[in-house]
Coordinates of C-alpha atoms and ligand atoms in Angstrom, one line a residue:
M17 CA -154.8 -22.3 -61.2
D18 CA -153.1 -19.0 -62.2
S19 CA -150.4 -18.9 -64.9
H20 CA -147.6 -18.9 -62.3
T21 CA -148.9 -22.0 -60.7
V22 CA -149.2 -23.9 -64.0
R23 CA -145.6 -23.1 -64.9
Q24 CA -144.3 -24.1 -61.5
K25 CA -146.4 -27.3 -61.5
F26 CA -145.0 -28.3 -64.9
L27 CA -141.4 -27.6 -63.8
K28 CA -141.8 -29.4 -60.5
F29 CA -143.5 -32.4 -62.1
F30 CA -140.5 -33.0 -64.4
K31 CA -137.9 -32.1 -61.8
D32 CA -139.4 -34.9 -59.6
K33 CA -138.9 -37.2 -62.6
G34 CA -135.2 -36.5 -62.8
H35 CA -135.1 -33.5 -65.1
K36 CA -132.9 -30.5 -64.7
I37 CA -134.8 -27.1 -64.8
V38 CA -133.1 -25.0 -67.5
P39 CA -134.1 -21.3 -67.8
S40 CA -135.6 -20.0 -71.1
S41 CA -133.0 -18.9 -73.6
S42 CA -132.9 -15.6 -75.4
L43 CA -135.4 -14.9 -78.2
V44 CA -132.3 -14.3 -80.3
P45 CA -131.0 -17.8 -80.8
E46 CA -127.3 -18.3 -80.0
G47 CA -126.2 -21.4 -81.8
D48 CA -128.3 -21.5 -84.9
I49 CA -128.2 -18.4 -87.0
S50 CA -130.3 -19.8 -89.8
V51 CA -133.4 -18.9 -87.7
L52 CA -134.3 -15.3 -86.8
F53 CA -135.9 -16.0 -83.5
T54 CA -136.3 -18.8 -81.0
T55 CA -139.5 -20.4 -82.2
A56 CA -139.5 -23.6 -80.2
G57 CA -138.4 -24.9 -76.8
M58 CA -135.9 -27.3 -78.4
Q59 CA -134.0 -24.6 -80.2
Q60 CA -131.5 -24.0 -77.3
F61 CA -131.0 -27.8 -77.1
K62 CA -130.7 -28.5 -80.8
G63 CA -127.1 -29.5 -80.6
Y64 CA -127.7 -32.1 -77.9
Y65 CA -129.7 -34.4 -80.3
T66 CA -126.6 -35.0 -82.4
A67 CA -124.2 -35.0 -79.5
P68 CA -126.2 -36.4 -76.6
E69 CA -123.1 -37.1 -74.5
N70 CA -122.7 -33.4 -74.0
A71 CA -126.0 -33.2 -72.0
L72 CA -124.5 -35.1 -69.1
R73 CA -121.5 -32.8 -69.1
D74 CA -123.6 -29.6 -69.3
F75 CA -126.6 -30.5 -67.2
G76 CA -125.5 -33.4 -65.1
T77 CA -128.4 -35.4 -66.5
K78 CA -129.8 -36.5 -69.9
N79 CA -133.2 -34.9 -69.2
V80 CA -134.1 -31.2 -69.0
V81 CA -137.3 -29.2 -68.7
S82 CA -138.0 -25.5 -69.5
V83 CA -140.5 -22.8 -70.1
E84 CA -139.3 -21.2 -73.3
K85 CA -140.0 -17.7 -74.6
C86 CA -140.8 -18.0 -78.4
V87 CA -141.6 -15.5 -81.2
R88 CA -143.4 -16.8 -84.3
T89 CA -144.4 -14.4 -87.0
G90 CA -145.7 -16.9 -89.5
D91 CA -149.3 -16.5 -88.1
I92 CA -149.2 -12.7 -87.7
D93 CA -152.3 -12.3 -89.8
E94 CA -154.2 -14.6 -87.5
V95 CA -153.4 -12.5 -84.4
G96 CA -156.6 -11.0 -83.1
D97 CA -158.5 -14.2 -83.1
D98 CA -158.9 -16.4 -79.9
T99 CA -155.7 -18.3 -80.0
H100 CA -152.9 -16.9 -82.2
H101 CA -149.9 -14.9 -80.9
T102 CA -146.6 -13.7 -82.1
F103 CA -145.1 -14.1 -78.6
L104 CA -145.8 -17.3 -76.7
E105 CA -144.4 -19.5 -74.0
M106 CA -143.7 -23.2 -74.6
L107 CA -143.6 -25.7 -71.8
G108 CA -141.3 -28.6 -72.8
N109 CA -139.5 -31.6 -71.5
F110 CA -136.5 -32.9 -73.4
S111 CA -134.4 -36.0 -73.3
F112 CA -131.1 -36.8 -75.0
G113 CA -130.9 -40.6 -74.7
G114 CA -132.4 -40.6 -71.1
Y115 CA -135.8 -42.1 -72.1
G116 CA -137.9 -43.0 -75.0
R117 CA -141.5 -43.1 -76.3
R118 CA -143.0 -44.9 -73.3
E119 CA -141.8 -42.5 -70.6
A120 CA -142.5 -39.4 -72.8
I121 CA -146.1 -40.5 -73.4
E122 CA -146.7 -41.7 -69.9
Y123 CA -145.3 -38.5 -68.4
A124 CA -147.5 -36.3 -70.6
H125 CA -150.6 -38.5 -69.8
E126 CA -150.0 -38.3 -66.1
F127 CA -149.4 -34.5 -66.1
M128 CA -152.5 -33.8 -68.2
T129 CA -154.9 -36.0 -66.4
K130 CA -153.6 -36.2 -62.8
E131 CA -151.8 -32.8 -62.3
L132 CA -154.1 -30.6 -64.4
G133 CA -157.3 -32.7 -64.3
L134 CA -157.8 -32.4 -68.0
E135 CA -159.6 -35.0 -70.1
I136 CA -157.8 -36.1 -73.3
S137 CA -160.3 -36.1 -76.2
Y138 CA -158.0 -37.8 -78.7
V139 CA -154.3 -38.3 -79.7
T140 CA -152.6 -38.8 -83.0
Y141 CA -149.6 -40.8 -84.3
Y142 CA -147.6 -40.8 -87.5
K143 CA -148.8 -43.0 -90.4
G144 CA -145.3 -43.4 -91.9
E145 CA -143.8 -42.3 -95.2
G146 CA -140.6 -43.1 -97.1
V147 CA -137.9 -44.3 -94.7
V148 CA -140.0 -43.4 -91.7
L149 CA -142.1 -46.3 -90.4
K150 CA -145.6 -46.1 -89.0
D151 CA -145.4 -45.3 -85.3
E152 CA -147.0 -48.5 -84.0
E153 CA -145.2 -48.2 -80.7
S154 CA -146.8 -44.9 -79.7
K155 CA -150.2 -46.2 -80.8
K156 CA -149.8 -49.2 -78.5
I157 CA -148.7 -47.1 -75.5
W158 CA -151.8 -44.9 -75.9
E159 CA -154.0 -48.0 -76.1
E160 CA -152.5 -49.3 -72.9
L161 CA -153.2 -46.0 -71.2
G162 CA -156.9 -46.5 -72.1
I163 CA -157.2 -43.7 -74.7
K164 CA -160.1 -44.7 -77.0
D165 CA -159.8 -42.1 -79.8
I166 CA -156.4 -42.7 -81.5
R167 CA -156.0 -41.2 -84.9
E168 CA -153.4 -41.8 -87.7
D169 CA -152.1 -38.6 -89.3
G170 CA -149.6 -37.6 -92.0
A171 CA -147.2 -34.7 -92.5
D172 CA -148.7 -32.6 -89.7
V173 CA -147.3 -35.1 -87.2
F174 CA -143.8 -35.1 -88.5
W175 CA -142.0 -32.2 -86.9
G176 CA -138.9 -30.1 -87.9
P177 CA -136.2 -29.5 -88.6
T178 CA -135.9 -25.8 -87.6
G179 CA -133.7 -23.6 -89.7
D180 CA -131.4 -24.9 -92.4
E181 CA -131.0 -28.5 -91.0
G182 CA -131.3 -30.4 -87.8
P183 CA -133.0 -33.1 -85.8
C184 CA -136.6 -34.0 -86.6
G185 CA -139.0 -36.9 -86.4
P186 CA -142.5 -38.2 -86.0
T187 CA -144.8 -36.9 -83.3
T188 CA -147.8 -37.8 -81.2
E189 CA -150.2 -34.9 -80.4
I190 CA -152.6 -34.6 -77.5
Y191 CA -156.0 -32.9 -78.0
C192 CA -158.4 -31.6 -75.3
K193 CA -161.7 -29.8 -75.5
N194 CA -161.7 -26.1 -74.7
A195 CA -164.5 -24.0 -73.2
N196 CA -166.1 -23.7 -76.6
G197 CA -166.3 -27.4 -76.9
D198 CA -163.7 -27.5 -79.7
D199 CA -160.8 -29.9 -79.7
V200 CA -157.5 -28.1 -79.5
E201 CA -154.0 -29.4 -79.8
I202 CA -152.4 -29.0 -76.4
W203 CA -149.2 -31.0 -76.5
N204 CA -146.8 -32.1 -79.2
I205 CA -144.4 -34.9 -78.4
V206 CA -141.6 -35.2 -81.0
F207 CA -139.4 -38.3 -81.3
N208 CA -136.2 -37.0 -82.8
E209 CA -135.0 -40.0 -84.6
Y210 CA -133.6 -38.4 -87.7
F211 CA -131.2 -35.7 -88.8
C212 CA -132.4 -33.8 -91.9
D213 CA -129.6 -32.2 -94.0
G214 CA -131.9 -29.5 -95.4
S215 CA -134.8 -27.3 -94.3
R216 CA -138.3 -28.5 -93.8
E217 CA -139.2 -26.9 -97.1
K218 CA -136.5 -29.0 -98.9
L219 CA -137.6 -32.1 -97.0
D220 CA -141.1 -31.6 -98.2
Q221 CA -139.9 -31.1 -101.8
G222 CA -137.9 -34.3 -101.5
V223 CA -134.5 -32.7 -102.0
A224 CA -133.3 -33.2 -98.4
T225 CA -132.4 -36.5 -96.9
L226 CA -133.1 -38.1 -93.5
K227 CA -130.3 -39.9 -91.7
K228 CA -131.2 -42.0 -88.6
L229 CA -129.7 -40.5 -85.4
D230 CA -127.7 -42.9 -83.1
T231 CA -129.8 -41.9 -80.1
L232 CA -133.6 -41.2 -80.0
G233 CA -134.2 -37.8 -78.6
I234 CA -137.4 -36.5 -77.0
D235 CA -138.7 -33.0 -77.6
T236 CA -142.1 -31.9 -76.3
G237 CA -143.9 -28.6 -76.6
M238 CA -147.0 -27.4 -75.0
G239 CA -148.3 -24.0 -76.1
F240 CA -148.7 -22.2 -72.7
E241 CA -151.4 -19.7 -73.6
R242 CA -153.6 -22.3 -75.1
L243 CA -153.1 -24.7 -72.2
L244 CA -153.9 -21.9 -69.8
A245 CA -157.2 -21.1 -71.5
T246 CA -158.1 -24.8 -71.3
V247 CA -157.1 -25.2 -67.6
Q248 CA -158.8 -21.9 -66.7
N249 CA -161.9 -22.9 -68.8
K250 CA -161.8 -19.6 -70.8
K251 CA -163.3 -19.1 -74.2
N252 CA -160.2 -17.4 -75.5
N253 CA -156.5 -16.8 -74.6
Y254 CA -157.2 -13.1 -73.8
E255 CA -159.4 -14.1 -70.8
T256 CA -156.5 -15.8 -69.1
D257 CA -154.3 -14.1 -66.6
V258 CA -151.5 -13.5 -69.1
F259 CA -153.7 -10.9 -70.9
N260 CA -156.2 -8.2 -69.8
S261 CA -159.5 -9.4 -71.3
E262 CA -158.9 -7.7 -74.6
K263 CA -162.1 -8.0 -76.6
T264 CA -161.9 -6.5 -80.1
R265 CA -159.5 -7.7 -82.8
E266 CA -157.7 -4.3 -82.6
E267 CA -157.2 -4.4 -78.8
R268 CA -155.9 -7.9 -79.1
I269 CA -153.4 -7.1 -81.8
V270 CA -152.1 -4.2 -79.7
A271 CA -151.7 -6.4 -76.6
D272 CA -150.1 -9.2 -78.6
H273 CA -147.6 -7.0 -80.4
V274 CA -146.7 -4.8 -77.5
K275 CA -146.0 -8.0 -75.5
A276 CA -143.8 -9.5 -78.2
S277 CA -142.0 -6.1 -78.6
L278 CA -141.3 -5.9 -74.9
F279 CA -139.8 -9.3 -74.8
L280 CA -137.7 -8.7 -78.0
I281 CA -136.4 -5.5 -76.6
S282 CA -135.5 -7.2 -73.3
D283 CA -133.4 -9.6 -75.3
G284 CA -131.5 -6.9 -77.0
V285 CA -133.3 -6.4 -80.3
M286 CA -133.6 -2.8 -81.5
P287 CA -136.0 -1.4 -84.1
S288 CA -134.3 -1.2 -87.5
N289 CA -134.8 -1.8 -91.2
T290 CA -133.3 -5.2 -91.5
G291 CA -133.6 -8.7 -90.0
R292 CA -134.8 -8.9 -86.4
G293 CA -135.0 -5.2 -86.0
Y294 CA -137.3 -5.0 -88.9
V295 CA -139.7 -7.5 -87.4
L296 CA -139.7 -5.5 -84.1
R297 CA -140.3 -2.2 -86.0
R298 CA -143.2 -3.8 -87.9
L299 CA -144.7 -5.1 -84.6
I300 CA -144.5 -1.7 -82.9
R301 CA -145.8 0.2 -85.9
R302 CA -148.6 -2.2 -86.4
A303 CA -149.6 -1.8 -82.7
V304 CA -149.5 2.0 -83.1
R305 CA -151.8 1.8 -86.1
F306 CA -154.4 -0.4 -84.3
S307 CA -154.2 1.6 -81.0
K308 CA -156.4 4.7 -80.5
T309 CA -154.3 5.8 -77.5
P310 CA -150.6 5.9 -76.8
L311 CA -149.1 2.5 -76.1
A312 CA -147.6 3.5 -72.7
K313 CA -150.6 2.2 -70.7
K314 CA -150.5 -1.2 -72.4
V315 CA -146.8 -1.4 -71.8
E316 CA -147.3 -0.9 -68.1
K317 CA -150.1 -3.4 -67.9
I318 CA -148.1 -6.1 -69.7
K319 CA -145.0 -5.5 -67.5
K320 CA -147.2 -6.0 -64.5
I321 CA -148.4 -9.4 -65.7
Y322 CA -144.9 -10.7 -65.9
E323 CA -143.5 -9.0 -62.8
G324 CA -141.4 -11.5 -60.9
V325 CA -141.5 -14.0 -63.8
Y326 CA -139.5 -12.3 -66.5
A327 CA -137.5 -9.0 -66.3
L328 CA -139.2 -6.7 -68.8
D329 CA -137.4 -3.5 -68.9
D330 CA -138.2 -1.9 -72.2
R331 CA -135.6 0.9 -72.1
G332 CA -138.2 3.2 -73.6
E333 CA -137.6 1.8 -77.1
I334 CA -141.3 1.3 -77.8
Q335 CA -142.0 4.9 -76.8
K336 CA -139.2 6.1 -79.1
E337 CA -140.4 4.1 -82.0
E338 CA -144.0 5.1 -81.4
N339 CA -143.1 8.7 -81.4
K340 CA -141.1 8.4 -84.6
F341 CA -144.0 6.7 -86.4
R342 CA -146.8 8.8 -85.0
E343 CA -145.2 11.9 -86.5
T344 CA -145.5 10.5 -90.0
L345 CA -148.5 8.1 -89.6
E346 CA -151.1 10.6 -90.4
K347 CA -149.3 12.1 -93.3
G348 CA -148.4 8.7 -94.6
M349 CA -152.1 7.6 -94.4
K350 CA -153.0 10.7 -96.5
E351 CA -150.3 9.7 -99.0
F352 CA -151.5 6.1 -99.0
K353 CA -155.1 7.2 -99.8
K354 CA -153.7 9.3 -102.7
G355 CA -152.1 6.2 -104.0
T356 CA -148.5 7.1 -103.3
D357 CA -145.7 4.6 -104.3
P358 CA -145.3 2.0 -101.5
F359 CA -141.6 2.5 -101.7
V360 CA -142.0 6.2 -100.9
L361 CA -144.3 5.3 -98.1
F362 CA -141.5 3.0 -96.8
T363 CA -138.6 5.4 -97.1
T364 CA -140.4 8.7 -96.3
Y365 CA -143.2 7.7 -94.0
G366 CA -141.8 4.5 -92.4
F367 CA -144.6 2.2 -93.6
P368 CA -143.2 -1.3 -93.7
L369 CA -144.3 -3.0 -96.9
E370 CA -146.5 -5.4 -94.9
L371 CA -148.4 -2.4 -93.4
T372 CA -149.1 -1.0 -96.9
L373 CA -150.2 -4.5 -98.0
E374 CA -152.6 -4.7 -95.1
L375 CA -154.1 -1.3 -95.7
A376 CA -154.5 -2.1 -99.4
K377 CA -156.3 -5.3 -98.5
E378 CA -158.7 -3.5 -96.2
R379 CA -159.5 -1.2 -99.0
G380 CA -159.6 -3.8 -101.7
T381 CA -156.7 -2.2 -103.7
S382 CA -153.5 -3.9 -104.9
V383 CA -149.8 -3.3 -104.4
D384 CA -147.0 -3.9 -106.9
V385 CA -144.8 -5.9 -104.6
E386 CA -142.3 -6.8 -107.4
D387 CA -141.8 -3.1 -108.1
F388 CA -141.3 -2.4 -104.4
N389 CA -138.7 -5.2 -104.1
K390 CA -136.9 -4.0 -107.2
K391 CA -136.6 -0.5 -105.8
L392 CA -135.6 -1.8 -102.4
A393 CA -132.8 -3.9 -103.9
E394 CA -131.5 -0.9 -105.8
H395 CA -131.6 1.2 -102.7
Q396 CA -129.8 -1.4 -100.7
K397 CA -127.1 -1.8 -103.3
L398 CA -126.5 2.0 -103.2
S399 CA -126.2 2.0 -99.4
Q400 CA -124.0 -1.0 -99.5
T401 CA -121.5 0.7 -101.7
A402 CA -121.8 3.7 -99.4
S403 CA -121.2 1.6 -96.3
A404 CA -118.3 -0.4 -97.7
G405 CA -116.2 1.5 -95.3
M406 CA -114.2 3.2 -98.0
F407 CA -114.1 6.6 -99.4
K408 CA -117.4 7.1 -101.0
G409 CA -118.5 9.0 -97.9
G410 CA -117.6 6.2 -95.5
L411 CA -120.3 4.5 -93.5
A412 CA -123.8 5.3 -94.7
N413 CA -125.4 4.5 -91.3
H414 CA -123.9 6.3 -88.3
E415 CA -125.7 4.4 -85.6
P416 CA -123.4 3.7 -82.7
Q417 CA -123.6 -0.1 -83.2
T418 CA -122.8 0.2 -86.9
I419 CA -119.7 2.3 -86.1
K420 CA -118.6 -0.4 -83.6
L421 CA -119.0 -3.1 -86.2
H422 CA -117.0 -1.0 -88.6
T423 CA -114.1 -1.0 -86.3
A424 CA -114.6 -4.7 -85.6
H425 CA -114.4 -5.2 -89.3
H426 CA -110.9 -3.7 -89.5
L427 CA -109.8 -5.8 -86.6
L428 CA -111.3 -8.9 -88.2
L429 CA -109.3 -8.3 -91.4
A430 CA -106.2 -7.9 -89.4
G431 CA -107.0 -11.0 -87.4
L432 CA -107.5 -13.1 -90.5
Q433 CA -104.1 -11.9 -91.7
A434 CA -102.4 -12.5 -88.4
V435 CA -103.9 -15.9 -87.7
V436 CA -104.9 -17.5 -91.0
D437 CA -102.8 -16.2 -93.8
K438 CA -100.9 -12.9 -94.1
N439 CA -101.9 -12.7 -97.8
I440 CA -105.6 -12.4 -97.1
K441 CA -107.2 -9.5 -99.0
Q442 CA -110.6 -8.0 -98.6
R443 CA -112.9 -8.3 -101.6
G444 CA -116.1 -6.8 -100.3
S445 CA -117.8 -5.7 -97.2
N446 CA -121.2 -4.7 -95.8
I447 CA -122.1 -3.4 -92.4
T448 CA -125.5 -3.0 -90.8
E449 CA -126.6 -2.3 -87.3
E450 CA -126.9 -6.0 -86.7
R451 CA -123.7 -7.5 -88.1
L452 CA -120.7 -7.1 -90.3
R453 CA -119.9 -9.0 -93.4
I454 CA -116.6 -9.4 -95.1
D455 CA -115.6 -11.2 -98.3
F456 CA -112.0 -12.1 -98.6
L457 CA -109.6 -14.0 -100.8
C458 CA -108.7 -17.3 -99.2
D459 CA -108.1 -20.7 -100.6
H460 CA -109.8 -22.8 -98.0
K461 CA -112.7 -23.2 -95.7
L462 CA -111.8 -22.0 -92.2
E463 CA -111.5 -24.7 -89.7
D464 CA -113.4 -24.3 -86.4
V465 CA -110.0 -23.9 -84.6
E466 CA -109.0 -21.1 -87.0
K467 CA -112.3 -19.3 -86.5
K468 CA -111.8 -19.6 -82.8
K469 CA -108.3 -18.3 -83.0
V470 CA -109.4 -15.3 -85.1
E471 CA -112.2 -14.6 -82.6
D472 CA -109.7 -14.8 -79.7
W473 CA -107.3 -12.6 -81.5
V474 CA -109.9 -9.9 -82.1
N475 CA -111.3 -10.2 -78.6
D476 CA -107.8 -9.8 -77.2
K477 CA -107.3 -6.6 -79.1
I478 CA -110.7 -5.4 -77.8
S479 CA -109.9 -6.2 -74.2
R480 CA -106.6 -4.4 -74.5
G481 CA -108.3 -1.1 -75.1
L482 CA -106.3 0.1 -78.1
D483 CA -106.7 3.6 -79.6
V484 CA -108.1 3.9 -83.1
V485 CA -106.3 6.8 -84.8
R486 CA -107.1 8.6 -88.0
R487 CA -104.4 10.3 -90.0
E488 CA -104.6 12.2 -93.2
M489 CA -101.7 11.7 -95.6
P490 CA -100.7 11.9 -99.2
L491 CA -101.9 8.9 -101.2
A492 CA -98.3 7.8 -102.1
E493 CA -97.3 7.8 -98.5
A494 CA -100.3 5.6 -97.5
E495 CA -99.5 3.2 -100.3
K496 CA -95.9 3.0 -99.2
L497 CA -97.1 2.1 -95.7
G498 CA -98.9 -0.8 -97.2
A499 CA -102.3 0.3 -95.8
E500 CA -105.2 -2.0 -96.9
M501 CA -107.0 -0.6 -99.9
E502 CA -110.2 -1.5 -101.6
F503 CA -109.6 -3.5 -104.7
G504 CA -110.2 -1.4 -107.8
A505 CA -111.1 1.8 -105.9
K506 CA -109.8 5.2 -107.0
Y507 CA -108.4 7.3 -104.3
P508 CA -107.9 11.1 -104.1
E509 CA -104.5 12.8 -103.6
T510 CA -105.0 13.0 -99.8
V511 CA -106.4 10.1 -98.0
S512 CA -107.4 9.2 -94.5
V513 CA -106.0 6.1 -93.0
Y514 CA -107.1 4.4 -89.8
F515 CA -104.5 2.9 -87.5
I516 CA -104.8 0.6 -84.6
E517 CA -101.6 0.1 -82.6
D518 CA -100.9 -2.5 -80.0
P519 CA -98.1 -1.3 -77.7
A520 CA -97.5 -5.0 -76.7
K521 CA -95.2 -6.9 -79.0
D522 CA -97.3 -8.9 -81.3
G523 CA -95.1 -11.3 -83.3
A524 CA -98.0 -12.8 -85.2
S525 CA -99.2 -9.5 -86.7
K526 CA -98.2 -8.7 -90.2
N527 CA -97.5 -5.1 -89.4
G528 CA -95.7 -5.5 -86.1
N529 CA -97.1 -3.2 -83.5
I530 CA -99.4 -1.5 -85.9
I531 CA -102.0 -4.3 -86.0
S532 CA -104.3 -2.6 -88.5
K533 CA -104.0 0.2 -91.1
E534 CA -106.7 0.7 -93.7
F535 CA -107.7 3.4 -96.2
C536 CA -111.0 4.4 -94.8
G537 CA -113.5 7.2 -94.6
G538 CA -114.6 6.2 -91.1
P539 CA -116.2 6.8 -88.7
H540 CA -114.8 4.5 -86.0
V541 CA -114.9 4.2 -82.3
K542 CA -112.1 6.0 -80.4
N543 CA -110.9 2.9 -78.5
T544 CA -111.4 -0.8 -79.1
S545 CA -112.6 -1.2 -75.5
E546 CA -116.0 0.2 -76.7
L547 CA -116.7 -2.8 -78.9
G548 CA -118.0 -5.6 -76.6
V549 CA -117.6 -9.3 -77.4
F550 CA -116.8 -10.2 -81.0
K551 CA -118.3 -13.4 -82.4
I552 CA -118.1 -15.1 -85.8
Q553 CA -121.6 -16.3 -86.8
K554 CA -121.0 -17.9 -90.1
E555 CA -118.2 -18.7 -92.6
E556 CA -119.1 -19.7 -96.1
A557 CA -117.9 -19.7 -99.7
V558 CA -119.3 -17.0 -102.0
A559 CA -117.3 -17.8 -105.1
S560 CA -114.3 -19.9 -105.9
G561 CA -111.4 -18.7 -103.7
I562 CA -113.6 -16.1 -101.9
R563 CA -114.9 -16.7 -98.4
R564 CA -117.5 -14.7 -96.5
I565 CA -117.7 -14.2 -92.8
K566 CA -120.6 -12.7 -90.9
A567 CA -119.8 -11.6 -87.4
V568 CA -121.5 -9.7 -84.5
L569 CA -120.7 -7.8 -81.4
T570 CA -122.6 -8.7 -78.3
Ligands
LIG626 N1 -140.5 -28.7 -81.2 C1 -141.9 -29.0 -81.2 C2 -142.8 -27.8 -81.3 O1 -142.3 -26.7 -81.2 C3 -142.1 -29.7 -79.8 O2 -141.5 -28.9 -78.8 O3 -144.0 -28.0 -81.5

């Protein structure tokens, strides 16, 4: 059975059992910004566990099935062995009040043994702890299905939550023998019975609490690459048809990282020095370091594997990043051997800290991580001041996306004043390629409807294609106009002010037709139509009376 057949078999099996087939979501999660990447099949369905009634509305059924693209970087050091990857696919069936333990376990059993012809070597169930009882019901169902080896287990069989909070619960896992004769975990069936008000870490520390959900939810996950190796009776995942029989650790790292990079780029991530972009940069640079030849051939081979299954158009980003890094890799390696400061290796030679750490480990030397982090924090503070959008040179980073976010930042401030409170004042800002951040004076947490109204207001200005105009004028004149200034900043005699004017009458706006005027060093886009879709990701308190919004353009 080739990879395509296994995917199709899985989807069809659950479709025939009343599940709606839902496509994989993006690797960049939409609803939950507390996670960097989609790491589990349930991620795109997270909200349905607490509001199961929405499933019927959105899917026409309470049960769904998917093959989800996931990126997990927690095990990156393990990549190169037989089974660990940074990119993986997860087969999963999910139910939001449609069925419970019995069906979930019986479906999994039927699919494994009848559809795939695998033999289950053993299963596990949760032993119970605190408010969560021992899972006698799952144990009994497995017994009825004739499974002989049923093992009680602890924390490993309690799953979730992902991110800052969310659904979680006890699980039952299914193990099979692989071609090496080892038992490997193939399928994880989670019974989402609880909502945890903190992260998994907090739960384990005992500082988060579990609240019983009204409706039991089902969340199952089957690691596709591992399943495939078992079905195809291969000794490692690289011998299956989603790889090219990579043999050495180095070859495998290259294949894995190029694959993950291609998928990330397809979902809109770009190499950069922060957040998701940093992970991508690290993956590409790591692949370059382990590859004796240019990555282009590998890129083509991987694209071929997924032809017709996923669209993998890499826009040449891997190539660009590779070129950038190869230019300095050799010089950087020389510097590394001389014992050059890791922070200089990072800023001058593009060595992510993790790369320096790996190299040091290989050579049995040590790295002063604390010192690196201290220097990085200072560096970031400097560039934050520089990118505050005010005079000190304006934006530090002139990447097109940062410039767009800068203009969106002006619109957002204006939108807050128009929609929420005309007295709102900016108290801080920071703009990167990924998102904008604004701190502002406001006496209350924004309601969801307020956030929505602000978003709509900004998106309306974007869709109207308004010109963004820069004018230089004497400081006194700009002050008289009431242009937004940075609190506590000192301005020169002549200043530049950015105006955005909406020819349509806008009664809500504080400034009439001029919807935005700010003291600003720029740069900005020429017209708001260049921005894309504006979205608020998060609104939170930073201090008493000061709120913070993070927002993006998609
Ligand atoms: N969420 C669980 C996992 O990722 C089951 O899908 O393992």
